Amino acid sequence: MRVGIGYDVHTLVENRSLILGGVNIPYEKGLLGHSDADVLLHAIMDSLLGAAALGDIGKHFPDSDPRFKDASSIKLLSHVGNLLKEKGYSINNIDATIIAQRPKLSPFINEMRENIASALNITLEDINIKATTEEGLGFTGSGEGISSQSICSII
């Protein structure tokens, strides 16, 4: 068994969609980034790539490459799943946390899990997603950005 961790953070800005776990969340701001800036999926991809010793998302999907401009992170996640499969790995489980003061994310978590399971060809029971606030502290607590952490195990 191998274990990987991932972390990502993006700034919240106006005139962008807020996409988390492949779900378009109704909110007045979205995350700034080269792709769709889905911090949850970025953290999950980094944890999976790290567990397999395959680098990070910057190596596989550099922000200097125009092919990834506004790219769907759910498609990038599917590609990461295929990389693991090619190396002979299977995903045992993923546990991820989204850190955001606003908006309330609990109504969207099951759909996020379904998107991730579908992209990685794993069962819903292998994925856990949580959302928490930072009680108004720090950049996420003040609403300046959203971050996410992920840990996974692969075999």
Backbone as a printed PyTorch tensor [residue, N CA C, xyz], in Angstrom:
tensor([[[  0.8530,  -1.1850,   0.0000],
         [  0.0000,   0.0000,   0.0000],
         [  0.8940,   1.2420,   0.0000]],

        [[  0.4650,   2.2330,  -0.7600],
         [  1.1790,   3.5100,  -0.8330],
         [  0.1960,   4.6140,  -0.4570]],

        [[  0.7010,   5.6960,   0.1300],
         [ -0.1340,   6.8070,   0.5890],
         [  0.3840,   8.1020,  -0.0190]],

        [[ -0.5290,   8.9840,  -0.3980],
         [ -0.1530,  10.2880,  -0.9220],
         [ -1.0120,  11.3770,  -0.3130]],

        [[ -0.4360,  12.5780,  -0.2270],
         [ -1.1980,  13.7350,   0.2480],
         [ -1.1870,  14.8110,  -0.8260]],

        [[ -2.2130,  15.6330,  -0.8290],
         [ -2.2910,  16.7340,  -1.7770],
         [ -2.9020,  17.9560,  -1.1280]],

        [[ -2.5380,  19.1130,  -1.6470],
         [ -3.0490,  20.3860,  -1.1480],
         [ -3.1550,  21.3410,  -2.3260]],

        [[ -4.1900,  22.1540,  -2.3450],
         [ -4.3060,  23.1960,  -3.3610],
         [ -5.0800,  24.3750,  -2.7850]],

        [[ -4.8370,  25.5380,  -3.3540],
         [ -5.5080,  26.7690,  -2.9340],
         [ -5.6410,  27.6780,  -4.1410]],

        [[ -6.7640,  28.3700,  -4.2340],
         [ -6.9760,  29.3700,  -5.2800],
         [ -7.7270,  30.5610,  -4.6950]],

        [[ -7.5010,  31.7060,  -5.3040],
         [ -8.1530,  32.9520,  -4.9160],
         [ -9.5760,  33.0020,  -5.4820]],

        [[-10.5030,  33.5270,  -4.6950],
         [-11.8640,  33.7730,  -5.1790],
         [-11.9210,  35.1310,  -5.8710]],

        [[-12.5310,  35.1610,  -7.0550],
         [-12.6620,  36.3910,  -7.8400],
         [-14.0590,  36.4590,  -8.4600]],

        [[-14.4240,  37.6320,  -8.8890],
         [-15.6940,  37.8020,  -9.5980],
         [-15.5300,  37.3510, -11.0480]],

        [[-16.6540,  37.0960, -11.6890],
         [-16.7170,  36.7210, -13.1080],
         [-16.0480,  35.3870, -13.4210]],

        [[-16.0680,  34.4680, -12.4630],
         [-15.6060,  33.0960, -12.6780],
         [-16.6240,  32.1560, -12.0460]],

        [[-16.7800,  30.9870, -12.6160],
         [-17.6520,  29.9710, -12.0290],
         [-16.9210,  29.2870, -10.8750]],

        [[-17.6760,  28.9300,  -9.8510],
         [-17.1210,  28.1790,  -8.7340],
         [-17.3810,  26.7000,  -8.9990]],

        [[-16.3120,  25.9780,  -9.3140],
         [-16.4240,  24.5550,  -9.6180],
         [-15.6110,  23.7900,  -8.5820]],

        [[-16.2860,  22.8880,  -7.8880],
         [-15.6480,  22.0450,  -6.8670],
         [-16.1240,  20.6110,  -7.0690]],

        [[-15.1900,  19.6980,  -7.1960],
         [-15.5570,  18.3080,  -7.4220],
         [-16.3070,  18.1060,  -8.7210]],

        [[-16.0630,  18.9920,  -9.6830],
         [-16.7560,  18.9170, -10.9630],
         [-18.1820,  19.4400, -10.9330]],

        [[-18.5720,  20.0700,  -9.8270],
         [-19.9280,  20.6140,  -9.6690],
         [-19.8560,  22.1350,  -9.7410]],

        [[-20.7210,  22.7230, -10.5630],
         [-20.8110,  24.1760, -10.6590],
         [-21.6920,  24.6570,  -9.5000]],

        [[-21.0750,  25.2930,  -8.5240],
         [-21.7450,  25.7340,  -7.2960],
         [-22.2560,  27.1580,  -7.4820]],

        [[-23.5440,  27.4090,  -7.2620],
         [-24.0450,  28.7830,  -7.3650],
         [-23.4040,  29.6730,  -6.2940]],

        [[-22.6690,  30.6910,  -6.7410],
         [-21.9950,  31.6060,  -5.8210],
         [-21.5860,  32.8430,  -6.6110]],

        [[-21.4400,  33.9740,  -5.9280],
         [-21.1230,  35.2290,  -6.6230],
         [-19.6670,  35.3180,  -7.0760]],

        [[-18.8190,  34.3930,  -6.6320],
         [-17.4170,  34.3830,  -7.0280],
         [-17.0140,  32.9830,  -7.4500]],

        [[-15.8920,  32.9080,  -8.1670],
         [-15.3210,  31.6270,  -8.5560],
         [-13.8310,  31.6470,  -8.2980]],

        [[-13.1960,  30.5330,  -8.5510],
         [-11.7700,  30.4100,  -8.2750],
         [-10.9430,  30.7720,  -9.4980]],

        [[ -9.9030,  31.5340,  -9.2620],
         [ -9.0080,  31.9920, -10.3150],
         [ -7.9440,  30.9390, -10.5690]],

        [[ -7.7440,  30.5990, -11.8360],
         [ -6.7200,  29.6340, -12.1890],
         [ -6.6350,  29.4450, -13.6820]],

        [[ -5.6110,  28.7330, -14.1280],
         [ -5.4040,  28.4810, -15.5580],
         [ -6.4800,  27.5330, -16.0850]],

        [[ -6.7760,  26.4830, -15.3200],
         [ -7.8500,  25.5550, -15.6840],
         [ -9.1330,  26.0770, -15.0470]],

        [[-10.0530,  25.1710, -14.7120],
         [-11.2690,  25.6050, -14.0170],
         [-11.0180,  25.8730, -12.5290]],

        [[ -9.7850,  25.6480, -12.0590],
         [ -9.3340,  25.9650, -10.6920],
         [-10.0840,  25.1810,  -9.6080]],

        [[-10.4620,  23.9570,  -9.9110],
         [-11.1710,  23.0990,  -8.9690],
         [-10.1890,  22.6030,  -7.8990]],

        [[-10.1140,  23.3250,  -6.7790],
         [ -9.1290,  23.0070,  -5.7390],
         [ -9.2950,  21.5970,  -5.1810]],

        [[-10.5110,  21.1190,  -5.0940],
         [-10.7360,  19.7750,  -4.5680],
         [-10.0890,  18.7320,  -5.4810]],

        [[-10.3840,  18.8100,  -6.7660],
         [ -9.8260,  17.8310,  -7.6880],
         [ -8.3230,  17.9780,  -7.8350]],

        [[ -7.8130,  19.2030,  -7.7350],
         [ -6.3720,  19.4160,  -7.8210],
         [ -5.6660,  18.7460,  -6.6360]],

        [[ -6.2280,  18.8830,  -5.4430],
         [ -5.6430,  18.2430,  -4.2670],
         [ -5.7100,  16.7220,  -4.3930]],

        [[ -6.8370,  16.2190,  -4.8800],
         [ -6.9790,  14.7670,  -5.0600],
         [ -5.9760,  14.2540,  -6.0860]],

        [[ -5.8400,  14.9600,  -7.2240],
         [ -4.8680,  14.5290,  -8.2360],
         [ -3.4580,  14.5080,  -7.6650]],

        [[ -3.0930,  15.5440,  -6.9190],
         [ -1.7500,  15.5730,  -6.3330],
         [ -1.5410,  14.4360,  -5.3380]],

        [[ -2.5610,  14.0860,  -4.5670],
         [ -2.3970,  12.9730,  -3.6290],
         [ -2.2220,  11.6600,  -4.3840]],

        [[ -2.9780,  11.4540,  -5.4460],
         [ -2.8540,  10.2250,  -6.2370],
         [ -1.5020,  10.1480,  -6.9420]],

        [[ -1.0980,  11.2410,  -7.5640],
         [  0.1980,  11.2700,  -8.2470],
         [  1.3360,  11.0660,  -7.2500]],

        [[  1.2160,  11.6760,  -6.0810],
         [  2.2430,  11.5210,  -5.0570],
         [  2.3410,  10.0870,  -4.5590]],

        [[  1.2030,   9.4430,  -4.3460],
         [  1.2110,   8.0570,  -3.8770],
         [  1.9170,   7.1460,  -4.8700]],

        [[  1.7800,   7.4450,  -6.1510],
         [  2.4010,   6.6320,  -7.2050],
         [  3.7910,   7.1300,  -7.5930]],

        [[  4.2860,   8.1580,  -6.9170],
         [  5.5960,   8.7710,  -7.2150],
         [  5.6710,   9.2270,  -8.6710]],

        [[  4.5780,   9.8720,  -9.1310],
         [  4.4960,  10.3500, -10.5150],
         [  4.5560,  11.8720, -10.6150]],

        [[  5.0670,  12.5330,  -9.5840],
         [  5.1780,  13.9840,  -9.6360],
         [  3.9210,  14.6570,  -9.1230]],

        [[  3.5610,  15.7750,  -9.7640],
         [  2.3910,  16.5440,  -9.3430],
         [  1.6450,  17.0580, -10.5690]],

        [[  0.5460,  17.7700, -10.3360],
         [ -0.2600,  18.2270, -11.4700],
         [  0.4790,  19.2720, -12.3050]],

        [[  1.3820,  20.0290, -11.6890],
         [  2.1730,  20.9960, -12.4430],
         [  3.0590,  20.3280, -13.4830]],

        [[  3.5300,  19.1420, -13.1650],
         [  4.3520,  18.3770, -14.1090],
         [  3.5130,  17.8660, -15.2730]],

        [[  2.3160,  17.3710, -14.9730],
         [  1.4760,  16.7510, -15.9950],
         [  0.6100,  17.7490, -16.7520]],

        [[  0.2110,  18.8280, -16.0920],
         [ -0.6900,  19.8230, -16.6930],
         [ -0.1720,  21.2310, -16.4100]],

        [[  0.9810,  21.6180, -16.9560],
         [  1.5750,  22.9200, -16.6170],
         [  0.6850,  24.1000, -17.0200]],

        [[  0.6730,  25.1310, -16.1610],
         [ -0.1540,  26.3050, -16.4630],
         [  0.4270,  27.1440, -17.5970]],

        [[  1.5960,  26.7770, -18.0640],
         [  2.1860,  27.4560, -19.2300],
         [  1.7260,  26.8250, -20.5470]],

        [[  1.0130,  25.7110, -20.4660],
         [  0.5550,  24.9960, -21.6610],
         [ -0.8650,  25.4540, -22.0150]],

        [[ -1.0510,  26.0660, -23.1970],
         [ -2.3740,  26.5560, -23.5730],
         [ -3.4330,  25.4570, -23.7040]],

        [[ -3.0210,  24.1990, -23.8430],
         [ -3.9930,  23.1000, -23.9260],
         [ -4.8260,  22.9790, -22.6550]],

        [[ -4.2850,  23.4700, -21.5410],
         [ -4.9810,  23.3180, -20.2730],
         [ -5.7020,  24.5860, -19.8220]],

        [[ -5.7260,  25.6110, -20.6750],
         [ -6.4520,  26.8450, -20.3740],
         [ -7.9380,  26.5200, -20.2580]],

        [[ -8.5220,  26.8210, -19.1130],
         [ -9.9350,  26.5720, -18.8150],
         [-10.3080,  25.0890, -18.8910]],

        [[ -9.3280,  24.2070, -18.7530],
         [ -9.5810,  22.7630, -18.8270],
         [-10.4770,  22.3000, -17.6860]],

        [[-11.2710,  21.2940, -17.9730],
         [-12.1030,  20.6550, -16.9680],
         [-11.2280,  19.7680, -16.0900]],

        [[-11.1930,  20.0550, -14.8060],
         [-10.3780,  19.2620, -13.8890],
         [-10.8970,  17.8410, -13.7540]],

        [[-12.1670,  17.6090, -14.0230],
         [-12.6950,  16.2440, -13.9570],
         [-12.0730,  15.4070, -15.0810]],

        [[-11.8190,  16.0280, -16.2440],
         [-11.1390,  15.3190, -17.3380],
         [ -9.6750,  15.0760, -16.9870]],

        [[ -9.0440,  16.0360, -16.3290],
         [ -7.6600,  15.8640, -15.8910],
         [ -7.5710,  14.7420, -14.8520]],

        [[ -8.5610,  14.6750, -13.9510],
         [ -8.5980,  13.6190, -12.9460],
         [ -8.7160,  12.2490, -13.6070]],

        [[ -9.5360,  12.1500, -14.6260],
         [ -9.6790,  10.8950, -15.3600],
         [ -8.3440,  10.4740, -15.9650]],

        [[ -7.6000,  11.4440, -16.4970],
         [ -6.2850,  11.1670, -17.0600],
         [ -5.3260,  10.6390, -15.9770]],

        [[ -5.3690,  11.2450, -14.7890],
         [ -4.5400,  10.7860, -13.6780],
         [ -4.9140,   9.3500, -13.3080]],

        [[ -6.1960,   9.0620, -13.2730],
         [ -6.6400,   7.6890, -12.9910],
         [ -6.0790,   6.7030, -13.9960]],

        [[ -6.0530,   7.1030, -15.2750],
         [ -5.4910,   6.2390, -16.3150],
         [ -3.9880,   6.0520, -16.1400]],

        [[ -3.2810,   7.1110, -15.7200],
         [ -1.8440,   6.9870, -15.4590],
         [ -1.5760,   5.9520, -14.3640]],

        [[ -2.3660,   5.9990, -13.2980],
         [ -2.1990,   5.0350, -12.2130],
         [ -2.4620,   3.6160, -12.7070]],

        [[ -3.5170,   3.4620, -13.4850],
         [ -3.8670,   2.1410, -14.0210],
         [ -2.7380,   1.6070, -14.8980]],

        [[ -2.1530,   2.4640, -15.7460],
         [ -1.0410,   2.0590, -16.6080],
         [  0.1560,   1.5840, -15.7930]],

        [[  0.3450,   2.1470, -14.6040],
         [  1.4580,   1.7690, -13.7300],
         [  1.1110,   0.5730, -12.8410]],

        [[ -0.1020,   0.0500, -12.9910],
         [ -0.5060,  -1.1300, -12.2360],
         [ -1.0920,  -0.8570, -10.8690]],

        [[ -1.4350,   0.3950, -10.5830],
         [ -2.0000,   0.7480,  -9.2850],
         [ -3.5270,   0.7790,  -9.3400]],

        [[ -4.1400,   0.4940,  -8.2060],
         [ -5.5780,   0.7170,  -8.0480],
         [ -5.7900,   1.5690,  -6.8000]],

        [[ -6.8390,   2.3480,  -6.8290],
         [ -7.1270,   3.2760,  -5.7280],
         [ -7.8680,   2.5370,  -4.6350]],

        [[ -7.3320,   2.6140,  -3.4340],
         [ -7.9680,   1.9940,  -2.2790],
         [ -9.0060,   2.9470,  -1.6760]],

        [[ -8.5910,   4.1800,  -1.3870],
         [ -9.5440,   5.1660,  -0.8860],
         [ -8.9760,   6.5750,  -1.0130]],

        [[ -9.8980,   7.5550,  -0.9760],
         [ -9.5740,   8.9830,  -1.0140],
         [-10.3650,   9.6530,   0.1000]],

        [[ -9.6950,  10.4850,   0.8710],
         [-10.3580,  11.2920,   1.9040],
         [ -9.9110,  12.7320,   1.6910]],

        [[-10.8510,  13.6300,   1.4410],
         [-10.5120,  15.0150,   1.1100],
         [-11.3680,  15.9860,   1.9190]],

        [[-10.7870,  17.1640,   2.1480],
         [-11.4800,  18.2330,   2.8720],
         [-11.3970,  19.5210,   2.0700]],

        [[-12.5180,  20.2030,   1.9350],
         [-12.5750,  21.5390,   1.3230],
         [-12.6600,  22.5430,   2.4620]],

        [[-11.8100,  23.5710,   2.4220],
         [-11.8130,  24.5980,   3.4570],
         [-12.3170,  25.8940,   2.8290]],

        [[-13.5260,  26.2990,   3.2170],
         [-14.1720,  27.4890,   2.6480],
         [-15.1470,  28.0580,   3.6700]],

        [[-15.0850,  29.3610,   3.8650],
         [-16.0270,  30.0020,   4.7730],
         [-17.4410,  30.0150,   4.1810]],

        [[-17.4860,  30.2900,   2.8830],
         [-18.7240,  30.3400,   2.1180],
         [-18.4240,  29.8330,   0.7220]],

        [[-19.3560,  29.3220,   0.0150],
         [-20.7520,  29.0000,   0.3510],
         [-20.8480,  27.6770,   1.1110]],

        [[-22.0390,  27.3660,   1.5600],
         [-22.2800,  26.0920,   2.2310],
         [-22.2090,  24.9830,   1.1780]],

        [[-21.3740,  23.9930,   1.4190],
         [-21.0980,  22.9800,   0.4010],
         [-21.7670,  21.6360,   0.6340]],

        [[-22.3030,  21.3980,   1.8130],
         [-22.8790,  20.0810,   2.1170],
         [-23.9350,  19.6150,   1.1020]],

        [[-24.7580,  20.5020,   0.5230],
         [-25.7420,  20.0080,  -0.4500],
         [-25.1290,  19.4460,  -1.7350]],

        [[-23.8410,  19.6940,  -1.9760],
         [-23.2110,  19.3020,  -3.2290],
         [-22.2310,  18.1350,  -3.0900]],

        [[-21.9960,  17.6900,  -1.8700],
         [-20.9490,  16.6960,  -1.6370],
         [-21.2440,  15.3660,  -2.3140]],

        [[-22.4650,  14.8780,  -2.2730],
         [-22.7570,  13.5940,  -2.9220],
         [-22.5190,  13.6540,  -4.4220]],

        [[-22.8830,  14.7550,  -5.0530],
         [-22.6380,  14.9000,  -6.4900],
         [-21.1340,  14.9470,  -6.7820]],

        [[-20.3700,  15.6190,  -5.9150],
         [-18.9090,  15.6350,  -6.0670],
         [-18.3600,  14.2130,  -6.0030]],

        [[-18.8010,  13.4550,  -5.0210],
         [-18.3390,  12.0710,  -4.8720],
         [-18.6860,  11.2450,  -6.1060]],

        [[-19.8830,  11.4290,  -6.6250],
         [-20.3010,  10.6950,  -7.8320],
         [-19.4210,  11.0560,  -9.0190]],

        [[-19.1100,  12.3370,  -9.1790],
         [-18.2410,  12.7710, -10.2870],
         [-16.8560,  12.1510, -10.1800]],

        [[-16.3080,  12.1400,  -8.9770],
         [-14.9720,  11.5960,  -8.7590],
         [-14.9660,  10.0870,  -8.9910]],

        [[-15.9550,   9.4000,  -8.4610],
         [-16.0510,   7.9510,  -8.6530],
         [-16.1320,   7.6150, -10.1380]],

        [[-16.9350,   8.3530, -10.8670],
         [-17.0850,   8.1130, -12.3030],
         [-15.7820,   8.3750, -13.0530]],

        [[-15.1090,   9.4710, -12.7320],
         [-13.8610,   9.8310, -13.4200],
         [-12.7560,   8.8200, -13.1590]],

        [[-12.7450,   8.2210, -11.9720],
         [-11.6780,   7.2990, -11.5840],
         [-12.0750,   5.8280, -11.6860]],

        [[-13.3370,   5.5780, -12.0600],
         [-13.8470,   4.2040, -12.1430],
         [-13.6740,   3.4520, -10.8250]],

        [[-14.0690,   4.1120,  -9.7320],
         [-14.0500,   3.4870,  -8.4130],
         [-15.4310,   3.6280,  -7.7920]],

        [[-15.6460,   2.9600,  -6.6700],
         [-16.9630,   3.0160,  -6.0410],
         [-17.1000,   4.2570,  -5.1560]],

        [[-18.3260,   4.6520,  -4.9370],
         [-18.6390,   5.7930,  -4.0770],
         [-18.1130,   5.5690,  -2.6580]],

        [[-18.1070,   4.3250,  -2.2170],
         [-17.6630,   3.9960,  -0.8640],
         [-16.1610,   4.2240,  -0.6720]],

        [[-15.4260,   4.3940,  -1.7700],
         [-13.9840,   4.6220,  -1.6870],
         [-13.6220,   6.1040,  -1.5850]],

        [[-14.6400,   6.9650,  -1.5520],
         [-14.4040,   8.4140,  -1.5610],
         [-15.1420,   9.0780,  -0.3990]],

        [[-14.4130,   9.8680,   0.3570],
         [-15.0210,  10.6780,   1.4100],
         [-14.6260,  12.1320,   1.1810]],

        [[-15.6070,  13.0120,   1.2290],
         [-15.3590,  14.4510,   1.0890],
         [-16.0300,  15.1650,   2.2480]],

        [[-15.2800,  16.0700,   2.8440],
         [-15.8000,  16.8830,   3.9370],
         [-15.6110,  18.3470,   3.5790]],

        [[-16.4120,  19.1950,   4.1700],
         [-16.2430,  20.6450,   4.0200],
         [-16.2370,  21.2610,   5.4060]],

        [[-15.3560,  22.2460,   5.5820],
         [-15.2550,  22.9190,   6.8760],
         [-14.9440,  24.3920,   6.6520]],

        [[-15.1720,  25.1770,   7.6760],
         [-14.7850,  26.5890,   7.6460],
         [-13.5490,  26.7510,   8.5130]],

        [[-13.0120,  27.9610,   8.5300],
         [-11.9060,  28.2560,   9.4460],
         [-12.3370,  29.3160,  10.4600]],

        [[-13.6450,  29.3100,  10.7480],
         [-14.1880,  30.1830,  11.7920],
         [-13.7930,  31.6400,  11.5850]],

        [[-13.7400,  32.0670,  10.3180],
         [-13.4300,  33.4510,  10.0010],
         [-11.9500,  33.7930,  10.0270]],

        [[-11.0880,  32.8170,  10.2460],
         [ -9.6470,  33.0750,  10.3490],
         [ -8.9420,  32.8410,   9.0150]],

        [[ -7.8720,  33.5720,   8.7750],
         [ -7.0410,  33.3730,   7.5900],
         [ -7.7200,  33.7820,   6.2940]],

        [[ -7.0350,  33.4930,   5.1800],
         [ -7.5570,  33.9180,   3.8790],
         [ -8.8220,  33.1590,   3.4880]],

        [[ -8.9540,  31.8920,   3.9020],
         [-10.1950,  31.1860,   3.5830],
         [-11.3270,  31.6830,   4.4820]],

        [[-11.0060,  31.9600,   5.7210],
         [-12.0150,  32.4570,   6.6500],
         [-12.5440,  33.8280,   6.2870]],

        [[-11.6880,  34.6440,   5.6650],
         [-12.1200,  35.9820,   5.2510],
         [-12.7990,  35.9730,   3.8860]],

        [[-12.8560,  34.8040,   3.2440],
         [-13.5150,  34.6930,   1.9420],
         [-12.6360,  35.0840,   0.7710]],

        [[-11.3240,  35.1770,   0.9790],
         [-10.4080,  35.5360,  -0.1140],
         [-10.0990,  34.3530,  -1.0230]],

        [[-10.2600,  33.1390,  -0.5100],
         [ -9.9300,  31.9650,  -1.3040],
         [-10.5200,  30.7050,  -0.7030]],

        [[-10.2740,  29.6040,  -1.3980],
         [-10.7070,  28.2770,  -0.9500],
         [ -9.5020,  27.3570,  -1.0980]],

        [[ -9.3500,  26.4630,  -0.1270],
         [ -8.2780,  25.4750,  -0.2120],
         [ -8.8670,  24.0820,  -0.0340]],

        [[ -8.0430,  23.0950,  -0.3210],
         [ -8.4630,  21.7100,  -0.1630],
         [ -7.2540,  20.8440,   0.1600]],

        [[ -7.5050,  19.8110,   0.9380],
         [ -6.4830,  18.8200,   1.2920],
         [ -7.0180,  17.4440,   0.9440]],

        [[ -6.1150,  16.5480,   0.5560],
         [ -6.5150,  15.1890,   0.2240],
         [ -5.4520,  14.2050,   0.6710]],

        [[ -5.8890,  13.0490,   1.0990],
         [ -4.9950,  11.9310,   1.3540],
         [ -5.6280,  10.7160,   0.6800]],

        [[ -4.7660,   9.8710,   0.1270],
         [ -5.2790,   8.6830,  -0.5420],
         [ -4.3650,   7.5080,  -0.2730]],

        [[ -4.8850,   6.3250,  -0.4800],
         [ -4.0470,   5.1380,  -0.4900],
         [ -4.3100,   4.3840,  -1.7830]],

        [[ -3.2370,   3.8370,  -2.3220],
         [ -3.3330,   3.0390,  -3.5360],
         [ -2.6140,   1.7150,  -3.2940]],

        [[ -2.9950,   0.7190,  -4.0650],
         [ -2.3350,  -0.5820,  -3.9380],
         [ -1.9240,  -1.0700,  -5.3150]]])
